[in-house]
Amino acid sequence: MTACIAGEAAESVVPASHLLVPLVVGFAAAISGLVAGKVPPSVNRGSQAVLGVMIGASLSPTALLQTATAAVPLTIVTALTLVLSLAAAALLAVVARLDHPTALLGMIAGGSAAAVACAEDVRADARLVAVMQYLRVALIAATAPVLVGWLLASPAPSGGSPPVNPPAWRLVTGPHQGAGLVLVVVIAFAGTIAAGRLRLPSAALLGPMLLAATLTMTGTTAGFAPSGALRSALLTVIGLDVGLRFTRSALSRMGRLLPLALACSVVVSVACAMLAWPLSRLVHIPLTDAYLATTPGGINAVIGTAAASNANIPLISSVQSLRLFCMVLLAPLLIRLLTRQGRPEEQAHGRSGRRPPT
């Protein structure tokens, strides 16, 4: 409860506050010895399932219509972003001697909360993943408003309207709260069971995500994406779970990793920003819109910046949501492929360094 209240209080000053603040609270409690143990596995998997519903429901027919005319350029940009993430992960794996799952989830562009949530399922170190992911989120949150302000020397409205935050009492989107909550529970449960039987990686996340996306894309149902207090609660659980995993030995390892992780985050962010110029020319949109659409993560900070600069919010949110969906779907599959192709001695080395002793 304390972590949730603290996250709510810091929402206006901290990016992704409902995940970062509980992470810090859990970290402080674990390091100080006030709390021993982790969030119960059933609670953690439940939060992953609800997060999967939220991600899947972000894709809708409206979102597709916003990006349909620029499908090819946007697909190329998304693919290049994935390649940049893989290159940064490969560098980290070699130089910092990280295992492939931790390096890839730490560097994957987009889906920070999802990357942290599914780390345990793919045998990655959730603590290192969280540090690398939110290092990039903080970098984007700090630089995006400055860069957009510089690009908008002569502001010209390009459409869009500021996002409206749902009231805290609304637990799902849409007016029918009861039906929406039932849908969230049913989709989370059915998606997890189906993904488990199909042996999908990160079943608790991917199953509900794919099922929710199918229902929204086909127009079968709408108005069930977690929002308000429910969204805050599930992000709090994920952040708290990661924070409680920290140990003093883990901190020592992170200190050595931090400079290289920061350098990789800067390079990936700059490279993605450079993709904005050709995208702007090909799709005939303002450079500011293209830049905000191609930033590697930090979707909340990006949408806030878009609203403040009067950018095309529907286009930007659609592109970011589609890339988020692709990254979350592909990351576990790529990890499984890399792990299978790795030599036995490399995998043994990764397992020995994946979890610092507790």
CSV table of C-alpha atoms in Angstrom, one decimal:
chain,number,residue,atom,x,y,z
A,1,MET,CA,0.0,0.0,0.0
A,2,THR,CA,2.8,2.4,0.9
A,3,ALA,CA,4.5,1.8,-2.5
A,4,CYS,CA,1.3,2.4,-4.4
A,5,ILE,CA,0.6,5.7,-2.5
A,6,ALA,CA,4.2,6.8,-3.1
A,7,GLY,CA,3.9,6.0,-6.8
A,8,GLU,CA,0.7,8.1,-7.1
A,9,ALA,CA,2.3,11.0,-5.3
A,10,ALA,CA,5.3,11.0,-7.6
A,11,GLU,CA,3.3,10.7,-10.9
A,12,SER,CA,3.8,14.3,-11.9
A,13,VAL,CA,7.6,14.3,-11.5
A,14,VAL,CA,8.8,10.7,-12.1
A,15,PRO,CA,8.4,8.8,-15.4
A,16,ALA,CA,6.6,5.5,-15.0
A,17,SER,CA,6.2,6.4,-11.3
A,18,HIS,CA,3.9,3.5,-10.4
A,19,LEU,CA,6.6,1.1,-11.4
A,20,LEU,CA,9.8,3.0,-10.6
A,21,VAL,CA,8.8,4.2,-7.1
A,22,PRO,CA,7.7,0.8,-5.8
A,23,LEU,CA,10.9,-0.6,-7.3
A,24,VAL,CA,12.9,1.9,-5.2
A,25,VAL,CA,10.7,1.1,-2.1
A,26,GLY,CA,11.3,-2.6,-2.5
A,27,PHE,CA,15.0,-2.1,-3.1
A,28,ALA,CA,15.3,0.0,0.1
A,29,ALA,CA,13.4,-2.6,2.1
A,30,ALA,CA,15.4,-5.5,0.8
A,31,ILE,CA,18.8,-3.8,1.2
A,32,SER,CA,18.0,-2.6,4.7
A,33,GLY,CA,16.8,-6.1,5.7
A,34,LEU,CA,13.3,-4.9,6.7
A,35,VAL,CA,11.7,-7.4,4.2
A,36,ALA,CA,13.0,-10.8,3.3
A,37,GLY,CA,11.4,-12.7,0.4
A,38,LYS,CA,9.6,-11.8,-2.8
A,39,VAL,CA,6.1,-11.1,-4.1
A,40,PRO,CA,4.2,-14.4,-4.1
A,41,PRO,CA,4.5,-16.2,-7.5
A,42,SER,CA,0.8,-16.4,-8.0
A,43,VAL,CA,0.4,-12.6,-7.5
A,44,ASN,CA,3.3,-11.9,-9.8
A,45,ARG,CA,1.9,-14.1,-12.6
A,46,GLY,CA,-1.5,-12.5,-12.1
A,47,SER,CA,0.0,-9.0,-12.6
A,48,GLN,CA,1.8,-10.3,-15.7
A,49,ALA,CA,-1.5,-11.6,-17.1
A,50,VAL,CA,-3.3,-8.3,-16.5
A,51,LEU,CA,-0.4,-6.4,-18.0
A,52,GLY,CA,-0.7,-8.6,-21.1
A,53,VAL,CA,-4.4,-7.7,-21.4
A,54,MET,CA,-3.5,-4.0,-21.2
A,55,ILE,CA,-0.9,-4.3,-23.9
A,56,GLY,CA,-3.1,-6.4,-26.2
A,57,ALA,CA,-6.1,-4.0,-25.8
A,58,SER,CA,-3.9,-1.0,-26.9
A,59,LEU,CA,-4.1,-2.4,-30.4
A,60,SER,CA,-7.5,-1.5,-32.0
A,61,PRO,CA,-9.0,-1.0,-35.5
A,62,THR,CA,-8.6,2.7,-34.9
A,63,ALA,CA,-4.9,2.3,-34.2
A,64,LEU,CA,-4.4,0.3,-37.4
A,65,LEU,CA,-6.3,3.0,-39.5
A,66,GLN,CA,-3.9,5.6,-38.1
A,67,THR,CA,-0.9,3.8,-39.4
A,68,ALA,CA,-2.2,1.9,-42.5
A,69,THR,CA,-1.1,4.5,-45.0
A,70,ALA,CA,2.5,4.3,-43.7
A,71,ALA,CA,2.6,0.6,-43.0
A,72,VAL,CA,5.8,-0.2,-45.1
A,73,PRO,CA,8.0,2.6,-43.7
A,74,LEU,CA,6.8,2.0,-40.2
A,75,THR,CA,7.5,-1.7,-40.5
A,76,ILE,CA,11.1,-0.9,-41.7
A,77,VAL,CA,11.6,1.5,-38.8
A,78,THR,CA,10.4,-1.1,-36.3
A,79,ALA,CA,12.7,-3.8,-37.8
A,80,LEU,CA,15.7,-1.4,-37.7
A,81,THR,CA,14.9,-0.6,-34.1
A,82,LEU,CA,14.8,-4.3,-33.3
A,83,VAL,CA,18.2,-4.8,-35.0
A,84,LEU,CA,19.7,-1.9,-33.0
A,85,SER,CA,18.4,-3.5,-29.8
A,86,LEU,CA,19.9,-6.8,-30.8
A,87,ALA,CA,23.3,-5.2,-31.6
A,88,ALA,CA,23.4,-3.4,-28.3
A,89,ALA,CA,22.4,-6.6,-26.5
A,90,ALA,CA,25.1,-8.6,-28.3
A,91,LEU,CA,27.7,-6.0,-27.3
A,92,LEU,CA,26.6,-6.1,-23.6
A,93,ALA,CA,26.7,-9.9,-23.6
A,94,VAL,CA,30.3,-10.0,-24.9
A,95,VAL,CA,31.8,-7.0,-23.1
A,96,ALA,CA,29.9,-7.2,-19.8
A,97,ARG,CA,29.7,-11.0,-19.9
A,98,LEU,CA,25.9,-11.0,-19.5
A,99,ASP,CA,23.7,-13.9,-20.4
A,100,HIS,CA,21.7,-13.4,-23.6
A,101,PRO,CA,18.2,-13.2,-22.0
A,102,THR,CA,19.3,-10.5,-19.6
A,103,ALA,CA,21.1,-8.5,-22.2
A,104,LEU,CA,18.3,-8.7,-24.8
A,105,LEU,CA,15.5,-7.8,-22.3
A,106,GLY,CA,17.6,-5.0,-21.0
A,107,MET,CA,18.2,-3.4,-24.4
A,108,ILE,CA,14.9,-4.2,-26.1
A,109,ALA,CA,13.3,-0.9,-27.2
A,110,GLY,CA,9.8,-0.6,-25.9
A,111,GLY,CA,7.7,-2.5,-23.3
A,112,SER,CA,9.8,-1.7,-20.2
A,113,ALA,CA,7.2,-3.0,-17.8
A,114,ALA,CA,6.6,-6.1,-19.9
A,115,ALA,CA,10.4,-6.8,-20.2
A,116,VAL,CA,10.8,-6.7,-16.5
A,117,ALA,CA,7.7,-8.8,-15.9
A,118,CYS,CA,8.7,-11.6,-18.1
A,119,ALA,CA,12.4,-11.7,-17.1
A,120,GLU,CA,11.8,-14.5,-14.5
A,121,ASP,CA,10.1,-16.7,-17.1
A,122,VAL,CA,13.0,-16.6,-19.5
A,123,ARG,CA,15.6,-17.0,-16.7
A,124,ALA,CA,16.9,-13.4,-17.0
A,125,ASP,CA,18.0,-11.3,-14.1
A,126,ALA,CA,15.0,-9.0,-13.5
A,127,ARG,CA,17.1,-6.6,-11.5
A,128,LEU,CA,19.6,-5.9,-14.3
A,129,VAL,CA,16.8,-5.8,-16.8
A,130,ALA,CA,15.0,-3.1,-14.7
A,131,VAL,CA,18.1,-1.0,-14.3
A,132,MET,CA,18.8,-1.0,-18.1
A,133,GLN,CA,15.2,-0.5,-19.2
A,134,TYR,CA,14.5,2.4,-16.8
A,135,LEU,CA,17.9,4.0,-17.5
A,136,ARG,CA,16.7,4.4,-21.1
A,137,VAL,CA,13.2,5.5,-20.0
A,138,ALA,CA,14.7,8.2,-17.8
A,139,LEU,CA,17.0,9.3,-20.7
A,140,ILE,CA,14.0,9.6,-23.1
A,141,ALA,CA,11.9,11.4,-20.5
A,142,ALA,CA,14.7,14.0,-19.8
A,143,THR,CA,15.7,14.6,-23.5
A,144,ALA,CA,12.4,14.3,-25.5
A,145,PRO,CA,10.9,17.6,-24.3
A,146,VAL,CA,14.2,19.4,-25.0
A,147,LEU,CA,14.7,18.0,-28.5
A,148,VAL,CA,11.0,18.6,-29.4
A,149,GLY,CA,11.3,22.2,-28.2
A,150,TRP,CA,14.4,22.6,-30.3
A,151,LEU,CA,12.7,21.1,-33.4
A,152,LEU,CA,9.7,23.3,-32.9
A,153,ALA,CA,11.4,26.6,-33.4
A,154,SER,CA,8.2,27.8,-35.1
A,155,PRO,CA,5.5,25.6,-33.6
A,156,ALA,CA,2.9,24.4,-36.1
A,157,PRO,CA,-0.1,22.4,-34.8
A,158,SER,CA,-0.3,19.0,-36.5
A,159,GLY,CA,-3.5,17.8,-34.9
A,160,GLY,CA,-4.2,15.7,-31.8
A,161,SER,CA,-5.5,16.6,-28.4
A,162,PRO,CA,-4.2,16.1,-24.9
A,163,PRO,CA,-4.9,12.7,-23.4
A,164,VAL,CA,-7.5,12.5,-20.8
A,165,ASN,CA,-6.5,10.5,-17.7
A,166,PRO,CA,-9.3,8.2,-16.5
A,167,PRO,CA,-10.6,8.9,-13.0
A,168,ALA,CA,-9.0,6.8,-10.3
A,169,TRP,CA,-12.3,5.0,-9.6
A,170,ARG,CA,-12.4,3.6,-13.1
A,171,LEU,CA,-10.6,0.2,-13.1
A,172,VAL,CA,-11.0,-0.4,-16.9
A,173,THR,CA,-11.6,1.7,-19.9
A,174,GLY,CA,-15.2,2.3,-21.0
A,175,PRO,CA,-18.4,3.0,-19.1
A,176,HIS,CA,-19.3,-0.6,-18.2
A,177,GLN,CA,-16.9,-1.2,-15.3
A,178,GLY,CA,-18.5,-4.5,-14.1
A,179,ALA,CA,-18.5,-6.2,-17.5
A,180,GLY,CA,-15.0,-4.8,-18.3
A,181,LEU,CA,-13.6,-6.3,-15.1
A,182,VAL,CA,-15.1,-9.6,-15.8
A,183,LEU,CA,-13.5,-9.5,-19.3
A,184,VAL,CA,-10.1,-8.7,-17.8
A,185,VAL,CA,-10.3,-11.7,-15.5
A,186,VAL,CA,-11.6,-14.1,-18.2
A,187,ILE,CA,-9.0,-13.0,-20.8
A,188,ALA,CA,-6.2,-13.1,-18.3
A,189,PHE,CA,-7.1,-16.6,-17.1
A,190,ALA,CA,-8.0,-18.1,-20.5
A,191,GLY,CA,-5.0,-16.5,-22.3
A,192,THR,CA,-2.6,-17.9,-19.7
A,193,ILE,CA,-4.1,-21.4,-19.8
A,194,ALA,CA,-4.1,-21.5,-23.6
A,195,ALA,CA,-0.5,-20.1,-23.9
A,196,GLY,CA,0.7,-22.7,-21.4
A,197,ARG,CA,-0.8,-25.6,-23.4
A,198,LEU,CA,0.7,-24.2,-26.6
A,199,ARG,CA,4.1,-23.9,-24.7
A,200,LEU,CA,4.5,-20.3,-25.6
A,201,PRO,CA,7.4,-18.5,-23.7
A,202,SER,CA,6.2,-16.1,-21.0
A,203,ALA,CA,2.8,-17.7,-21.1
A,204,ALA,CA,1.3,-15.4,-18.4
A,205,LEU,CA,2.1,-12.3,-20.4
A,206,LEU,CA,1.9,-13.4,-24.1
A,207,GLY,CA,-1.3,-15.5,-23.8
A,208,PRO,CA,-3.5,-12.7,-22.5
A,209,MET,CA,-1.8,-10.2,-24.8
A,210,LEU,CA,-2.6,-12.2,-27.9
A,211,LEU,CA,-6.1,-13.0,-26.8
A,212,ALA,CA,-6.9,-9.3,-25.9
A,213,ALA,CA,-5.4,-8.1,-29.2
A,214,THR,CA,-7.5,-10.6,-31.2
A,215,LEU,CA,-10.7,-9.5,-29.5
A,216,THR,CA,-10.0,-5.8,-30.0
A,217,MET,CA,-8.7,-6.1,-33.5
A,218,THR,CA,-11.8,-8.0,-34.6
A,219,GLY,CA,-14.1,-5.6,-32.9
A,220,THR,CA,-15.6,-8.5,-30.8
A,221,THR,CA,-15.5,-6.4,-27.7
A,222,ALA,CA,-14.0,-3.2,-26.4
A,223,GLY,CA,-13.7,-1.2,-23.2
A,224,PHE,CA,-11.8,-3.6,-20.9
A,225,ALA,CA,-8.2,-2.4,-20.9
A,226,PRO,CA,-6.9,-1.9,-17.3
A,227,SER,CA,-6.7,1.7,-16.3
A,228,GLY,CA,-6.8,4.0,-13.2
A,229,ALA,CA,-6.3,2.2,-9.9
A,230,LEU,CA,-6.1,-1.3,-11.5
A,231,ARG,CA,-3.3,-0.2,-13.8
A,232,SER,CA,-1.4,1.5,-11.0
A,233,ALA,CA,-1.8,-1.6,-8.8
A,234,LEU,CA,-0.4,-4.1,-11.3
A,235,LEU,CA,2.6,-1.9,-12.1
A,236,THR,CA,3.2,-1.5,-8.4
A,237,VAL,CA,3.3,-5.3,-8.0
A,238,ILE,CA,5.8,-5.7,-10.8
A,239,GLY,CA,8.0,-2.9,-9.5
A,240,LEU,CA,7.9,-4.1,-5.9
A,241,ASP,CA,8.7,-7.6,-7.0
A,242,VAL,CA,11.9,-6.5,-8.8
A,243,GLY,CA,12.9,-4.2,-6.0
A,244,LEU,CA,12.7,-7.0,-3.4
A,245,ARG,CA,15.1,-9.1,-5.4
A,246,PHE,CA,18.1,-6.8,-4.9
A,247,THR,CA,21.1,-7.8,-2.8
A,248,ARG,CA,24.4,-6.1,-2.0
A,249,SER,CA,26.2,-8.5,-4.4
A,250,ALA,CA,23.8,-7.5,-7.1
A,251,LEU,CA,24.5,-3.8,-6.5
A,252,SER,CA,28.3,-4.4,-7.0
A,253,ARG,CA,27.6,-6.0,-10.4
A,254,MET,CA,25.3,-3.3,-11.5
A,255,GLY,CA,27.8,-0.6,-10.6
A,256,ARG,CA,30.3,-2.2,-13.1
A,257,LEU,CA,27.6,-2.5,-15.7
A,258,LEU,CA,26.1,1.0,-15.5
A,259,PRO,CA,28.5,3.0,-17.7
A,260,LEU,CA,28.3,0.5,-20.5
A,261,ALA,CA,24.5,0.2,-20.2
A,262,LEU,CA,24.2,4.0,-20.3
A,263,ALA,CA,26.4,4.2,-23.4
A,264,CYS,CA,24.4,1.5,-25.2
A,265,SER,CA,21.2,3.3,-24.3
A,266,VAL,CA,22.4,6.6,-25.6
A,267,VAL,CA,23.6,5.0,-28.9
A,268,VAL,CA,20.3,3.2,-29.4
A,269,SER,CA,18.3,6.4,-28.6
A,270,VAL,CA,20.3,8.5,-31.0
A,271,ALA,CA,20.1,6.0,-33.8
A,272,CYS,CA,16.3,5.7,-33.4
A,273,ALA,CA,16.1,9.5,-33.4
A,274,MET,CA,18.0,9.5,-36.7
A,275,LEU,CA,15.4,7.2,-38.2
A,276,ALA,CA,12.9,10.0,-37.8
A,277,TRP,CA,14.2,12.1,-40.7
A,278,PRO,CA,13.7,9.5,-43.5
A,279,LEU,CA,10.4,8.5,-41.9
A,280,SER,CA,9.2,12.1,-41.9
A,281,ARG,CA,10.1,12.5,-45.6
A,282,LEU,CA,8.6,9.2,-46.7
A,283,VAL,CA,5.3,9.5,-44.7
A,284,HIS,CA,5.0,13.3,-45.1
A,285,ILE,CA,4.6,14.1,-41.4
A,286,PRO,CA,6.3,16.8,-39.3
A,287,LEU,CA,9.8,15.8,-38.0
A,288,THR,CA,8.6,16.2,-34.4
A,289,ASP,CA,5.8,13.6,-35.0
A,290,ALA,CA,8.3,11.2,-36.6
A,291,TYR,CA,10.8,11.7,-33.7
A,292,LEU,CA,8.2,11.1,-31.0
A,293,ALA,CA,7.0,8.0,-32.9
A,294,THR,CA,10.5,6.5,-33.2
A,295,THR,CA,11.8,7.1,-29.7
A,296,PRO,CA,12.8,3.7,-28.1
A,297,GLY,CA,10.4,3.5,-25.2
A,298,GLY,CA,9.2,5.8,-22.5
A,299,ILE,CA,5.7,5.9,-24.0
A,300,ASN,CA,4.2,7.8,-21.1
A,301,ALA,CA,6.8,10.6,-21.4
A,302,VAL,CA,6.5,10.6,-25.1
A,303,ILE,CA,2.7,11.0,-25.1
A,304,GLY,CA,3.0,13.8,-22.5
A,305,THR,CA,5.5,15.6,-24.7
A,306,ALA,CA,3.3,15.1,-27.7
A,307,ALA,CA,0.4,16.7,-25.9
A,308,ALA,CA,2.5,19.7,-24.8
A,309,SER,CA,3.8,20.3,-28.3
A,310,ASN,CA,0.5,19.8,-30.0
A,311,ALA,CA,1.7,16.9,-32.0
A,312,ASN,CA,-0.3,14.2,-33.7
A,313,ILE,CA,-1.1,12.1,-30.7
A,314,PRO,CA,-3.2,9.4,-32.5
A,315,LEU,CA,-0.4,8.6,-34.9
A,316,ILE,CA,2.3,8.7,-32.3
A,317,SER,CA,0.4,6.5,-29.8
A,318,SER,CA,-0.5,4.0,-32.5
A,319,VAL,CA,3.1,3.6,-33.7
A,320,GLN,CA,4.4,3.3,-30.2
A,321,SER,CA,1.7,0.7,-29.3
A,322,LEU,CA,2.3,-1.4,-32.4
A,323,ARG,CA,6.1,-1.4,-31.7
A,324,LEU,CA,5.4,-2.3,-28.1
A,325,PHE,CA,3.3,-5.2,-29.2
A,326,CYS,CA,5.9,-6.5,-31.6
A,327,MET,CA,8.8,-6.1,-29.2
A,328,VAL,CA,7.0,-7.9,-26.4
A,329,LEU,CA,5.9,-10.7,-28.7
A,330,LEU,CA,9.4,-11.2,-30.3
A,331,ALA,CA,11.6,-10.9,-27.3
A,332,PRO,CA,10.8,-14.3,-25.7
A,333,LEU,CA,11.0,-16.0,-29.1
A,334,LEU,CA,14.4,-14.5,-29.8
A,335,ILE,CA,15.7,-15.4,-26.4
A,336,ARG,CA,14.6,-19.0,-26.9
A,337,LEU,CA,16.3,-19.0,-30.3
A,338,LEU,CA,19.5,-17.6,-29.0
A,339,THR,CA,19.6,-20.0,-26.0
A,340,ARG,CA,19.1,-23.0,-28.3
A,341,GLN,CA,21.9,-21.8,-30.6
A,342,GLY,CA,24.3,-21.0,-27.8
A,343,ARG,CA,27.0,-23.5,-27.0
A,344,PRO,CA,26.6,-25.6,-23.8
A,345,GLU,CA,29.5,-23.9,-22.1
A,346,GLU,CA,28.2,-20.5,-22.9
A,347,GLN,CA,24.8,-21.3,-21.5
A,348,ALA,CA,26.5,-22.7,-18.4
A,349,HIS,CA,28.4,-19.5,-18.0
A,350,GLY,CA,25.2,-17.5,-18.4
A,351,ARG,CA,23.4,-19.6,-15.7
A,352,SER,CA,26.3,-19.1,-13.3
A,353,GLY,CA,26.2,-15.3,-13.7
A,354,ARG,CA,22.5,-14.8,-14.1
A,355,ARG,CA,21.5,-14.7,-10.5
A,356,PRO,CA,23.9,-13.1,-8.0
A,357,PRO,CA,23.9,-15.1,-4.7
A,358,THR,CA,21.3,-14.1,-2.1
